[in-house]
Short mmCIF file of C-alpha atoms (C1' of nucleotides) in Angstrom, two decimals:
data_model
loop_
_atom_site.label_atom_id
_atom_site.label_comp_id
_atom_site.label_asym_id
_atom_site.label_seq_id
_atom_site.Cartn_x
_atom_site.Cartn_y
_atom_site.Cartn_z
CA UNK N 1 1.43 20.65 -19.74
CA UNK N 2 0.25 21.91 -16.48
CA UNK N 3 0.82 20.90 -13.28
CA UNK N 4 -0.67 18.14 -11.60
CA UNK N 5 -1.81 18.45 -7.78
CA UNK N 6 -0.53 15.56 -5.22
CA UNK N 7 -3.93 16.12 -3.32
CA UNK N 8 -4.63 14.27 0.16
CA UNK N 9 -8.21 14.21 1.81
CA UNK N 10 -8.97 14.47 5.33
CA UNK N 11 -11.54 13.40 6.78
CA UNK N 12 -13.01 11.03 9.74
CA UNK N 13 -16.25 10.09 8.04
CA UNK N 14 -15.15 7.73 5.00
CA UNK N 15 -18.45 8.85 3.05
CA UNK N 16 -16.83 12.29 2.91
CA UNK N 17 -13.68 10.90 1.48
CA UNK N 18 -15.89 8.88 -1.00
CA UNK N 19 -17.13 11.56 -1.96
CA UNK N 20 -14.94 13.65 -2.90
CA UNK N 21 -12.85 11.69 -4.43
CA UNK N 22 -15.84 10.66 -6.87
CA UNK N 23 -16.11 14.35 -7.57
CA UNK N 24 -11.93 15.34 -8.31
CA UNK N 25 -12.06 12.51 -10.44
CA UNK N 26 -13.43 14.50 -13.16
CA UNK N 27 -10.40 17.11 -12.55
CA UNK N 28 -7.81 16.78 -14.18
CA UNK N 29 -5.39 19.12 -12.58
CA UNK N 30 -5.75 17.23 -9.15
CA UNK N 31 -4.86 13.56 -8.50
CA UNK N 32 -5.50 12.00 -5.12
CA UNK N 33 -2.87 10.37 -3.90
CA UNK N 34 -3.92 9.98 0.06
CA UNK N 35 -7.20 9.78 1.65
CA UNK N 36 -6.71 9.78 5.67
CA UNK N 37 -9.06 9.90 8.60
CA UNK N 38 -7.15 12.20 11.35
CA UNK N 39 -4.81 15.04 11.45
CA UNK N 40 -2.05 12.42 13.31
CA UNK N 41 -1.93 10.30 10.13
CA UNK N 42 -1.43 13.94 7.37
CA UNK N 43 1.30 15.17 9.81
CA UNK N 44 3.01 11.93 9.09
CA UNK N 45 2.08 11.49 5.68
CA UNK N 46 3.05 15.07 4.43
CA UNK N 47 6.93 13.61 6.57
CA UNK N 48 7.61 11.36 3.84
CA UNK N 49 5.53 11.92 0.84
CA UNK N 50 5.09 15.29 -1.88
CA UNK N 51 1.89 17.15 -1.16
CA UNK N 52 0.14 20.03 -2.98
CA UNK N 53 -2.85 20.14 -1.99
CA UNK N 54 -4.64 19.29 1.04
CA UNK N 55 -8.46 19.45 1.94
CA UNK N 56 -9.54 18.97 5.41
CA UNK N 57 -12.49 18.64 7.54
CA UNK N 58 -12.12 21.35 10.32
CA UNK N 59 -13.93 19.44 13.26
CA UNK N 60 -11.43 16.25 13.45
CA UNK N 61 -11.24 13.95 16.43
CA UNK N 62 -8.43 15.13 18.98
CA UNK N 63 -6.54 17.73 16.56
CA UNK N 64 -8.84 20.64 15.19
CA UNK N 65 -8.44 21.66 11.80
CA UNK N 66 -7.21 25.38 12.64
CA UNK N 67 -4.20 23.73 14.49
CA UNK N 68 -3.61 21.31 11.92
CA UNK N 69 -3.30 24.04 9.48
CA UNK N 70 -1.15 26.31 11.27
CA UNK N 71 1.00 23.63 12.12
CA UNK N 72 1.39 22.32 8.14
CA UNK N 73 1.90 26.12 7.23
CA UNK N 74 4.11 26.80 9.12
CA UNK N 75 6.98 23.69 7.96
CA UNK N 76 5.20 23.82 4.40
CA UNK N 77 4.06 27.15 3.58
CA UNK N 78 4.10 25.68 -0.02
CA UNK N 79 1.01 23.41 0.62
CA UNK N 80 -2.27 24.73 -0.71
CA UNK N 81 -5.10 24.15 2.27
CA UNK N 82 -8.79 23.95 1.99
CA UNK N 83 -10.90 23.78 5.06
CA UNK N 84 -14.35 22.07 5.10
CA UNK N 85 -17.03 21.90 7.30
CA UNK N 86 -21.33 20.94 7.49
CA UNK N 87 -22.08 23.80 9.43
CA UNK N 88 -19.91 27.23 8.69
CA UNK N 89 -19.54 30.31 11.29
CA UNK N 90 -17.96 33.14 10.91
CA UNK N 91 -15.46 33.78 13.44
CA UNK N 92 -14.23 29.66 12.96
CA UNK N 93 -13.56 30.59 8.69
CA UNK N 94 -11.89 33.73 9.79
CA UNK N 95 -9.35 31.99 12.37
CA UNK N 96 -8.75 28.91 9.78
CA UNK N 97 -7.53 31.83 6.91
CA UNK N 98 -5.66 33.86 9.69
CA UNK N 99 -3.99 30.44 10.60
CA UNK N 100 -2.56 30.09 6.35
CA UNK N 101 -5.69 28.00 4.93
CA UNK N 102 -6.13 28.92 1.40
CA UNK N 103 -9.77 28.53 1.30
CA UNK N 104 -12.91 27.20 3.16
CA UNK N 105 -15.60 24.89 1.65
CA UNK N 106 -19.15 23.90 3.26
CA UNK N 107 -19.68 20.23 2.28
CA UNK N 108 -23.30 21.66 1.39
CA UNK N 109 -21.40 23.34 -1.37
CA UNK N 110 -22.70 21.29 -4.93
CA UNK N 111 -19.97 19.74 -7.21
CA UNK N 112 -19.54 22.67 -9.44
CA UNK N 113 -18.89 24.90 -6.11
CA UNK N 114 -16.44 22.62 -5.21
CA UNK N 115 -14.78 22.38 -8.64
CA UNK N 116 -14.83 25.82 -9.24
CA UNK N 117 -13.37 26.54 -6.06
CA UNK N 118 -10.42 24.11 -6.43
CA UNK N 119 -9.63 25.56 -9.99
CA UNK N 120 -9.18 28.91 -8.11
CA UNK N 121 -7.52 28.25 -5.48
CA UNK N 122 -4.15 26.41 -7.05
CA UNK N 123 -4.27 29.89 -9.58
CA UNK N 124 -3.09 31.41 -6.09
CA UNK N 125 -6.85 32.59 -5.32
CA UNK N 126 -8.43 32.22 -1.30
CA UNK N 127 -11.23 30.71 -2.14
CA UNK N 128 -15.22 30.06 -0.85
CA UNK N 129 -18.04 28.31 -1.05
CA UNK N 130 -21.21 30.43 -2.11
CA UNK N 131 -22.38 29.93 1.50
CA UNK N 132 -19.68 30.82 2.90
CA UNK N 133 -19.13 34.20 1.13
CA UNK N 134 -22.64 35.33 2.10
CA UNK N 135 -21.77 34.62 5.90
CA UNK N 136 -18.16 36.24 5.61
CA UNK N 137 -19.39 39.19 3.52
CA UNK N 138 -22.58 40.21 5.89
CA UNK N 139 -21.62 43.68 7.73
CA UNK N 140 -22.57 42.11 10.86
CA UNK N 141 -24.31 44.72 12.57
CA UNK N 142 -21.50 45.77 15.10
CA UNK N 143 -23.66 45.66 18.38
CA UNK N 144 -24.69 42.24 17.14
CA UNK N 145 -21.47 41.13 16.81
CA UNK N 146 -19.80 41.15 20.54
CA UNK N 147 -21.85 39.06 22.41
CA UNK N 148 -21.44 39.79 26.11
CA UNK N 149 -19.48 36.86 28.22
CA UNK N 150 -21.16 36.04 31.31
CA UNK N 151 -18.83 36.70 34.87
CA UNK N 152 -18.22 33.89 36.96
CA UNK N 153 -20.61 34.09 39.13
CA UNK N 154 -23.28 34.95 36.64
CA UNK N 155 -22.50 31.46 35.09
CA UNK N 156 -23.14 29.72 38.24
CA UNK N 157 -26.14 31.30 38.37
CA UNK N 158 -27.01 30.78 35.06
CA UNK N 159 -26.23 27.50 35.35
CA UNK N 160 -28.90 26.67 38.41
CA UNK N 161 -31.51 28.73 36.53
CA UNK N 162 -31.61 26.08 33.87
CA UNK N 163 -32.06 23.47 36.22
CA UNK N 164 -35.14 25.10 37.42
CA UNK N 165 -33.63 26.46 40.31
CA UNK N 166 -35.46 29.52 41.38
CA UNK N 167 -33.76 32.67 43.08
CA UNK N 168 -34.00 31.04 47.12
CA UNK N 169 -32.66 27.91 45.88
CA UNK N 170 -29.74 29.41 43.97
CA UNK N 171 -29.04 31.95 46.95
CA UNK N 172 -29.02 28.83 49.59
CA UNK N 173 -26.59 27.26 46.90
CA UNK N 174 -24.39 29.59 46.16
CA UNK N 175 -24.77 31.10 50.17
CA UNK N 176 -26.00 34.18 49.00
CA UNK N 177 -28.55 36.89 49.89
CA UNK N 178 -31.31 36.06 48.20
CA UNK N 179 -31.38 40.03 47.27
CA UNK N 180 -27.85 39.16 45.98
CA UNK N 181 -29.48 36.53 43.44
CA UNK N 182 -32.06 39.23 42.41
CA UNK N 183 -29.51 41.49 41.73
CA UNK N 184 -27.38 39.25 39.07
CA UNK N 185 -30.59 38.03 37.64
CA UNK N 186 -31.40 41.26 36.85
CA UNK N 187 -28.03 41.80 35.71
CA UNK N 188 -27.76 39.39 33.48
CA UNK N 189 -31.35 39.73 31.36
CA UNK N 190 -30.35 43.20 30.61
CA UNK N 191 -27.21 42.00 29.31
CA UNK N 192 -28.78 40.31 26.68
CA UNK N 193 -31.75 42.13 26.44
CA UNK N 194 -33.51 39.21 27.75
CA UNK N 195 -36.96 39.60 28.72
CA UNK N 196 -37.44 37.03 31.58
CA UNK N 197 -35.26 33.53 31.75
CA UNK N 198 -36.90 31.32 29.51
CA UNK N 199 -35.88 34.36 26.74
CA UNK N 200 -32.11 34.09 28.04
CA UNK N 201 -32.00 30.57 28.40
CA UNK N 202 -32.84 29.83 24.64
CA UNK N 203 -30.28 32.57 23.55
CA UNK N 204 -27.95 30.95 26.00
CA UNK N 205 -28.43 27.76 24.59
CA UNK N 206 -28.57 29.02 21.34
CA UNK N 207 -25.07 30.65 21.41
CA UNK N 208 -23.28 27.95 23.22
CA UNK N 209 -22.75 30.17 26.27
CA UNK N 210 -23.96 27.93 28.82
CA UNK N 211 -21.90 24.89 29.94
CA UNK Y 1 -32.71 -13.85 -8.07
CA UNK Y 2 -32.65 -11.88 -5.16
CA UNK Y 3 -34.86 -8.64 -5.12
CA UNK Y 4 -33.03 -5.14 -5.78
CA UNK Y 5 -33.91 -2.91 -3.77
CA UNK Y 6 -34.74 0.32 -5.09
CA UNK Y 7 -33.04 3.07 -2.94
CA UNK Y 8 -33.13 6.71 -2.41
CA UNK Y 9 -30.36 8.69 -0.65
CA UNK Y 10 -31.70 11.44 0.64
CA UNK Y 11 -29.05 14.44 2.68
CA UNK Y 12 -28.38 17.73 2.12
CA UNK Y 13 -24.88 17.25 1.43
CA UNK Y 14 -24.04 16.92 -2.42
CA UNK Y 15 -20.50 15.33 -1.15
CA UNK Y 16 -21.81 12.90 1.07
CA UNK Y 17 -24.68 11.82 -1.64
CA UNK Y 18 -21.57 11.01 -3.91
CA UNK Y 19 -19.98 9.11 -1.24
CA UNK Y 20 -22.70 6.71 -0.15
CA UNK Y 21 -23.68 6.27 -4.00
CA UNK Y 22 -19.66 5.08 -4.79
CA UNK Y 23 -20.10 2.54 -1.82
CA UNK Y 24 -23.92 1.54 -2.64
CA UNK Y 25 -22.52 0.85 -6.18
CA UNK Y 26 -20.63 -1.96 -5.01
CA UNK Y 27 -23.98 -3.90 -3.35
CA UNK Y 28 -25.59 -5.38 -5.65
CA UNK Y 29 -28.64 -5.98 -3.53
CA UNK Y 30 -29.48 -2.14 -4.09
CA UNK Y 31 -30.15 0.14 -6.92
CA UNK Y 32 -29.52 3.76 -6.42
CA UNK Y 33 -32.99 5.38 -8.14
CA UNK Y 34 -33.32 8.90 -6.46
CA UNK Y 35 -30.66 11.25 -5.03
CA UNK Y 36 -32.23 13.78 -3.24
CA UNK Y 37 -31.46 17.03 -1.35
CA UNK Y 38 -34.93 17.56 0.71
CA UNK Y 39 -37.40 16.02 3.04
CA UNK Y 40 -39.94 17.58 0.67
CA UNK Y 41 -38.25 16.32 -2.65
CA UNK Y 42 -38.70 12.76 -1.02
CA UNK Y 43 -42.03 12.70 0.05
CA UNK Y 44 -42.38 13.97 -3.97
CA UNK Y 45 -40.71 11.57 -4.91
CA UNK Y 46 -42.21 8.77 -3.18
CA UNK Y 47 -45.66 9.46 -4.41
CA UNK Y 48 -44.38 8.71 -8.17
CA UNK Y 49 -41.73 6.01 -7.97
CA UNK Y 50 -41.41 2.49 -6.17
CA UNK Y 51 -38.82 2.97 -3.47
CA UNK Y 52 -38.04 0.01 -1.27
CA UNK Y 53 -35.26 2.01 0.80
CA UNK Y 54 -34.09 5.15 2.11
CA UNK Y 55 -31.33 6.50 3.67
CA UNK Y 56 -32.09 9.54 5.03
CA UNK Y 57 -29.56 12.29 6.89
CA UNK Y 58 -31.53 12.85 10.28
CA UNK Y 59 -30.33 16.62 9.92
CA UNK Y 60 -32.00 18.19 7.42
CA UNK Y 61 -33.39 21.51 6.62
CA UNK Y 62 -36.82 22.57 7.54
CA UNK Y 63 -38.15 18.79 8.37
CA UNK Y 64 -36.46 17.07 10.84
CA UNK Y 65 -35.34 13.13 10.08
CA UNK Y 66 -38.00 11.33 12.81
CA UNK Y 67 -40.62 13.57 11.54
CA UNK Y 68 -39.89 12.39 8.24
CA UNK Y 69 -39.74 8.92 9.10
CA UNK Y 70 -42.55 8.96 10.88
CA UNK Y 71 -45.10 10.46 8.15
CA UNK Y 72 -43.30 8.56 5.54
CA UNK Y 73 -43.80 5.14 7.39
CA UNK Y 74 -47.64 5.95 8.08
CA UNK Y 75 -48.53 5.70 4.34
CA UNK Y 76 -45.44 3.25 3.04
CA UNK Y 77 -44.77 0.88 5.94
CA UNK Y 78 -43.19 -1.38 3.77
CA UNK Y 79 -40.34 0.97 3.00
CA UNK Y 80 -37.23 0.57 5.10
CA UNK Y 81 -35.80 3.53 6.17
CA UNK Y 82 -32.53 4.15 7.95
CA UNK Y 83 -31.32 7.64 9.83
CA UNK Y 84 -27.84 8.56 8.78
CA UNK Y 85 -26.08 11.74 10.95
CA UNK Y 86 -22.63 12.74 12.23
CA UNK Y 87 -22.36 12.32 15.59
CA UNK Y 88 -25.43 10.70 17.50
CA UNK Y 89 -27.58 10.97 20.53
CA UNK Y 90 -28.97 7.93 22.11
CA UNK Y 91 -32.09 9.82 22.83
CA UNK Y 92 -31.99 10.84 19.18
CA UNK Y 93 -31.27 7.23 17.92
CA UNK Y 94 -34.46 5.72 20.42
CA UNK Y 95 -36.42 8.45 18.81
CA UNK Y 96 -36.02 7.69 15.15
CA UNK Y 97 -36.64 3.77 15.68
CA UNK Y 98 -39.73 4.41 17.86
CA UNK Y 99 -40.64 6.41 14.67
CA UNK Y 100 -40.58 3.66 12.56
CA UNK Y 101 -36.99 3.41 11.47
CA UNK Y 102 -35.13 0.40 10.66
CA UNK Y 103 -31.72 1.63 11.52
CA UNK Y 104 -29.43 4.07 12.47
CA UNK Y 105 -26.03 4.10 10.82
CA UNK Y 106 -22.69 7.00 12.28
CA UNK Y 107 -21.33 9.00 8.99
CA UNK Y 108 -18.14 8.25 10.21
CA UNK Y 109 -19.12 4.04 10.18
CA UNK Y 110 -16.64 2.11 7.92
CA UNK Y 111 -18.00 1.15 4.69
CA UNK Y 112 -17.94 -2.32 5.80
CA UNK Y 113 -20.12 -1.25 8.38
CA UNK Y 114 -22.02 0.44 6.21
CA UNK Y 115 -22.23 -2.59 3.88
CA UNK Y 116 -23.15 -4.69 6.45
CA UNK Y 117 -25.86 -2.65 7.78
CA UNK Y 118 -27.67 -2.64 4.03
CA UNK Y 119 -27.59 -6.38 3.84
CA UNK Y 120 -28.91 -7.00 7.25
CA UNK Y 121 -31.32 -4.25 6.78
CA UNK Y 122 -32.93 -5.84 4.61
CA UNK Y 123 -33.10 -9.55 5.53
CA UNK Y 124 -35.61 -7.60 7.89
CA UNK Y 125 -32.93 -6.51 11.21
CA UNK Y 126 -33.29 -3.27 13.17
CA UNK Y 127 -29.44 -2.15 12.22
CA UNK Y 128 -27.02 0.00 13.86
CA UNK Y 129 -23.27 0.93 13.29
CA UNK Y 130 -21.08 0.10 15.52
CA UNK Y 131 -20.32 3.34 17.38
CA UNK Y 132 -24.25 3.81 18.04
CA UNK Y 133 -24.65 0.32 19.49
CA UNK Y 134 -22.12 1.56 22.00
CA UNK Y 135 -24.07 4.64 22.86
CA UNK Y 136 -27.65 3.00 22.81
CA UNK Y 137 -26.50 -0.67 24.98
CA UNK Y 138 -24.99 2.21 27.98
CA UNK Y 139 -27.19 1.41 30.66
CA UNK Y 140 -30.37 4.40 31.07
CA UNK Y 141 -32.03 4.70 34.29
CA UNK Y 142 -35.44 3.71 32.66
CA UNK Y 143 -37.33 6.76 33.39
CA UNK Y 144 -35.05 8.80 31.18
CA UNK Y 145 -36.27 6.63 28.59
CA UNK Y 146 -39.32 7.80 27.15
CA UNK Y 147 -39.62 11.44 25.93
CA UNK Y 148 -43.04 12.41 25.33
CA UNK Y 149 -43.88 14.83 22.81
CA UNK Y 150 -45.18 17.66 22.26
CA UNK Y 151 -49.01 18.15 20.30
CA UNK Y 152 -49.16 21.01 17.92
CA UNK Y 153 -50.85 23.29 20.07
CA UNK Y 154 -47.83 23.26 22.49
CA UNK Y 155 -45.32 23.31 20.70
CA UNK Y 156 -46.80 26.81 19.21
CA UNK Y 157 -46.91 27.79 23.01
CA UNK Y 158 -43.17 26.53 23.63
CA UNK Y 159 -41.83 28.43 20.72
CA UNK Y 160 -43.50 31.35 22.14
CA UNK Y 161 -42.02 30.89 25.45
CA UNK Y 162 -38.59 30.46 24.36
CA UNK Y 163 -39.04 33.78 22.78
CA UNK Y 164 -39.39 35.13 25.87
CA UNK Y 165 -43.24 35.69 25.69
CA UNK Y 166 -46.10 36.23 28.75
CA UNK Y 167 -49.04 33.91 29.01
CA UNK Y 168 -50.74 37.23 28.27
CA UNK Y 169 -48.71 37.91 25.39
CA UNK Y 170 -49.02 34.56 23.89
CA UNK Y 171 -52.90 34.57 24.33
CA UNK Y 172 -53.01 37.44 22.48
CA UNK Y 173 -51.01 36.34 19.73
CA UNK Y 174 -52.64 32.91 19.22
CA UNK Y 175 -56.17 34.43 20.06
CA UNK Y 176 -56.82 32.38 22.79
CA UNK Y 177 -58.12 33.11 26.23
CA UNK Y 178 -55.17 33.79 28.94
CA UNK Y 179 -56.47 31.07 31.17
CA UNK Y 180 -55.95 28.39 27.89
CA UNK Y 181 -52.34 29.35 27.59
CA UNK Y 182 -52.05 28.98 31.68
CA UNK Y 183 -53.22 25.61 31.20
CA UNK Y 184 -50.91 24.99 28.48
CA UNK Y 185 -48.31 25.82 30.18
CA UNK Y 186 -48.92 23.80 33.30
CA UNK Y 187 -49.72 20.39 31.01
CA UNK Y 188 -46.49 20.81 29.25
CA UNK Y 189 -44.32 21.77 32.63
CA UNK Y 190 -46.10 18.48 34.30
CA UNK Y 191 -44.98 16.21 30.93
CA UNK Y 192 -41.49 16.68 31.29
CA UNK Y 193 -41.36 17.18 34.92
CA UNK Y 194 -39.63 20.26 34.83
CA UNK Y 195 -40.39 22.94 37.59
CA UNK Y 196 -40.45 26.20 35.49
CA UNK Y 197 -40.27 27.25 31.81
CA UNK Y 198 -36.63 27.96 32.13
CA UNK Y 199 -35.83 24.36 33.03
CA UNK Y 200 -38.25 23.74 30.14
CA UNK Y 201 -36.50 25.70 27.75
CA UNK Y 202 -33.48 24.07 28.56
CA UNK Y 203 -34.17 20.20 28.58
CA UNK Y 204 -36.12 21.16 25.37
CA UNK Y 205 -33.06 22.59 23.59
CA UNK Y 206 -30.85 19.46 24.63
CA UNK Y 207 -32.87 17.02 23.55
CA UNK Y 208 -33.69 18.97 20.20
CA UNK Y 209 -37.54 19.15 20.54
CA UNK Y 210 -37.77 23.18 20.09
CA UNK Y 211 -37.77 23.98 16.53
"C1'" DA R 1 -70.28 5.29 16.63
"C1'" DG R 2 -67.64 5.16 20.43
"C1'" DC R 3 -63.33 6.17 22.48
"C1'" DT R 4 -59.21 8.97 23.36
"C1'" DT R 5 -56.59 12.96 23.06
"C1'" DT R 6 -56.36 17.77 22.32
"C1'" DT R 7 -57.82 22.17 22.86
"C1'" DT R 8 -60.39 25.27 24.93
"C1'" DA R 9 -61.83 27.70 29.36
"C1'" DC R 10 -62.67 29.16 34.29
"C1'" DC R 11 -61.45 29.93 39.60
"C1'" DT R 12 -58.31 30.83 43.55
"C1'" DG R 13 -54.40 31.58 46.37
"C1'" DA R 14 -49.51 31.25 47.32
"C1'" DT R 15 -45.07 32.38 45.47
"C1'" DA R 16 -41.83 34.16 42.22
"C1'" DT R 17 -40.30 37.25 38.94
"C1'" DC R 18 -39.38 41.72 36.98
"C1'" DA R 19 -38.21 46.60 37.07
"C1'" DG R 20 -37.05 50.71 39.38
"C1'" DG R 21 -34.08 52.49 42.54
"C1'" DT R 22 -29.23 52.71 45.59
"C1'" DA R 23 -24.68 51.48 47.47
"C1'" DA R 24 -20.67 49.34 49.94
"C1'" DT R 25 -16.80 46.14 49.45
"C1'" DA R 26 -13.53 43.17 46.94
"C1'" DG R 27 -10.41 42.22 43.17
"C1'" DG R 28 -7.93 42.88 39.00
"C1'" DA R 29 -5.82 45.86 35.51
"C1'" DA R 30 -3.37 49.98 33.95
"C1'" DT C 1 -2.42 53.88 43.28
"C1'" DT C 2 -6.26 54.73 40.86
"C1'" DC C 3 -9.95 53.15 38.18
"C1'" DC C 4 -13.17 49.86 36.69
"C1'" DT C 5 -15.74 45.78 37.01
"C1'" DA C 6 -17.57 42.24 39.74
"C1'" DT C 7 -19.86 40.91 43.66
"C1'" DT C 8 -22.39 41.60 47.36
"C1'" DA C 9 -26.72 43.60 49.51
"C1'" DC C 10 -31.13 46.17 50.53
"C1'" DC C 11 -36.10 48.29 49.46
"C1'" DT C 12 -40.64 48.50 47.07
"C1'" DG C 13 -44.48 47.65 44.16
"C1'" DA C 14 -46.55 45.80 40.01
"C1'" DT C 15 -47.05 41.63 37.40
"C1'" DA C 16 -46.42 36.91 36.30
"C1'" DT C 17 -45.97 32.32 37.35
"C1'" DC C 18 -47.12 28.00 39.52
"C1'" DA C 19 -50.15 24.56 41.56
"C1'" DG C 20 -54.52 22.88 42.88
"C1'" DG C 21 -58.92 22.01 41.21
"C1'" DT C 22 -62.81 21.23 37.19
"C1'" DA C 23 -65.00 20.67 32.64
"C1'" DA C 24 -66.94 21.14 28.02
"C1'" DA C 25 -66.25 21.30 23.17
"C1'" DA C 26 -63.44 19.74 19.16
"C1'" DA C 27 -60.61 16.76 16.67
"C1'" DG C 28 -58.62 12.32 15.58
"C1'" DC C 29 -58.57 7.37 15.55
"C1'" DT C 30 -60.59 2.62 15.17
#
DNA sequence: AGCTTTTTACCTGATATCAGGTAATAGGAA
DNA sequence: TTCCTATTACCTGATATCAGGTAAAAAGCT
């Protein structure tokens, strides 16, 4: 007779939980035996209960789901750990698999994803969702991939070009030459290749690099 | 007998589908009829079956939830439709009921909450979990309040400019005379009161109306 | 059919941005 | 201490943007 996974289910949105408990109800390897809503309340459940297998939502209130997961692994290296998210990037699946999770799930993943996936991963496999592979496995174009940080001071004046600010107005700010303001403008369009600031801002935006 | 409401779940999330279906199955003042994955697969679907609700993920790919709401509502008025998303933007909420919606329910509401909402959805309430009617009852300096949008025409010329496109450039590509997209420009600076396109770009992006 | 909004288009002048240079000083890292 | 990056600053000329005005088709709505 095989094995039968203690599974818990984190999550703060109770529809998730719902949900995936309706779907590992058709497993019959995994039984749920915990469905919680923060990372606080699996730190103390895993304290005084057995647990096999744990899937988590990686953006949870006040804890993040990388921490959470280093922090399990490393008192219970034993526990099997999927990640989930809605939206995936690369760099956050990376860190959750450096940090001992066993797998990572996008909740846009259909049932049979998600099935297939937890079949694997108690055979010892790190599993991922189809979506997920394609964003893991794409060379990523190595100039693409380091995105320039901005310097202090280009921030600040990144900052007052989204508010409309033009480049007398940020050097009266900032008590600058106005030259000064010209110069880091320029600066930081090339940077990013940017044609003019409406270009940059978008991409800013875009890549959470402002604010 | 009380009517049953016909309802169609519509979000791009298999899991979260499951979810709201395994607490909808406990109302019995709804019948689940349509599970779907697409803004396009609903307005489908509406055209062939009697729906009497939706709940709709505001989040979705390719249409976006208001615009949804909003084209679904001009032929089926009588269909009450409620926005569903994870975390939520009063802006975002005033939009979607200014559409036409009849509520706005948090992913991460209780299912009593959710229950709740349902049954005073449809004795004919504009609804809202709790967590939103916190965000939407914070005081707004009234000005902030309305967001006026943007006609086709525009928005072809804002997507333009956040690619970091000339008035020249643009002409050319949308065959119109450079003096058009100059006036274009200056109509759609003056409606949001912003001084410059990158200030445009930018309030744009935060409230979501690019793209 | 009448009304409103959108889209198109033109003119002018004041400012601002962009792109090409160059270069001294300050601060942090190896 | 040496090297590198960041920050500061100046010059010039070509383009682009912004702000003010006006107005006639075209499209959409009632």
């Amino acid at each position: 007779m095989d094995k039968v996974y203690k599974t818990v289910i984190v999550d703060d949105h109770p529809i998730v939980i719902s949900g995936i408990s309706g779907l590992l109800a058709d497993l019959e390897t995994v039984e749920i035996v915990g469905k919680l809503q923060s990372g606080v309340l699996l730190v103390d459940y895993i304290e005084e209960n057995q647990v096999d297998l744990i899937l988590m939502d990686i953006f949870l209130p006040v804890i993040n789901g990388v921490d959470l997961c280093k922090t399990i692994k490393q008192k219970y290296p034993q526990i099997i750990i999927i990640g989930m998210s809605s939206q995936s990037e690369r760099s956050l699946v990376m860190q959750f698999i450096q940090n001992g999770g066993n797998g990572y799930v996008l909740k846009s993943a259909s049932f049979e994803e998600f099935g297939n996936c937890i079949n694997n991963v108690i055979q010892g496999e790190i599993v991922f969702s189809d979506e997920v592979k394609t964003i893991i496995s794409q060379p990523v174009s190595d100039d693409l991939e380091h995105i320039p940080s901005l310097s202090r001071r280009e921030k600040d004046i990144t900052l007052l070009l989204s508010k409309g600010k033009s480049t007398q107005e940020i050097a009266d700010e900032l008590f600058l030459s106005f030259l000064t303001v010209q110069t880091h403008r320029r600066n930081i369009l090339q940077k990013y290749k940017t044609k003019n600031v409406a270009e940059l801002i978008a991409f800013l935006l875009k890549n959470n690099l402002l604010n």
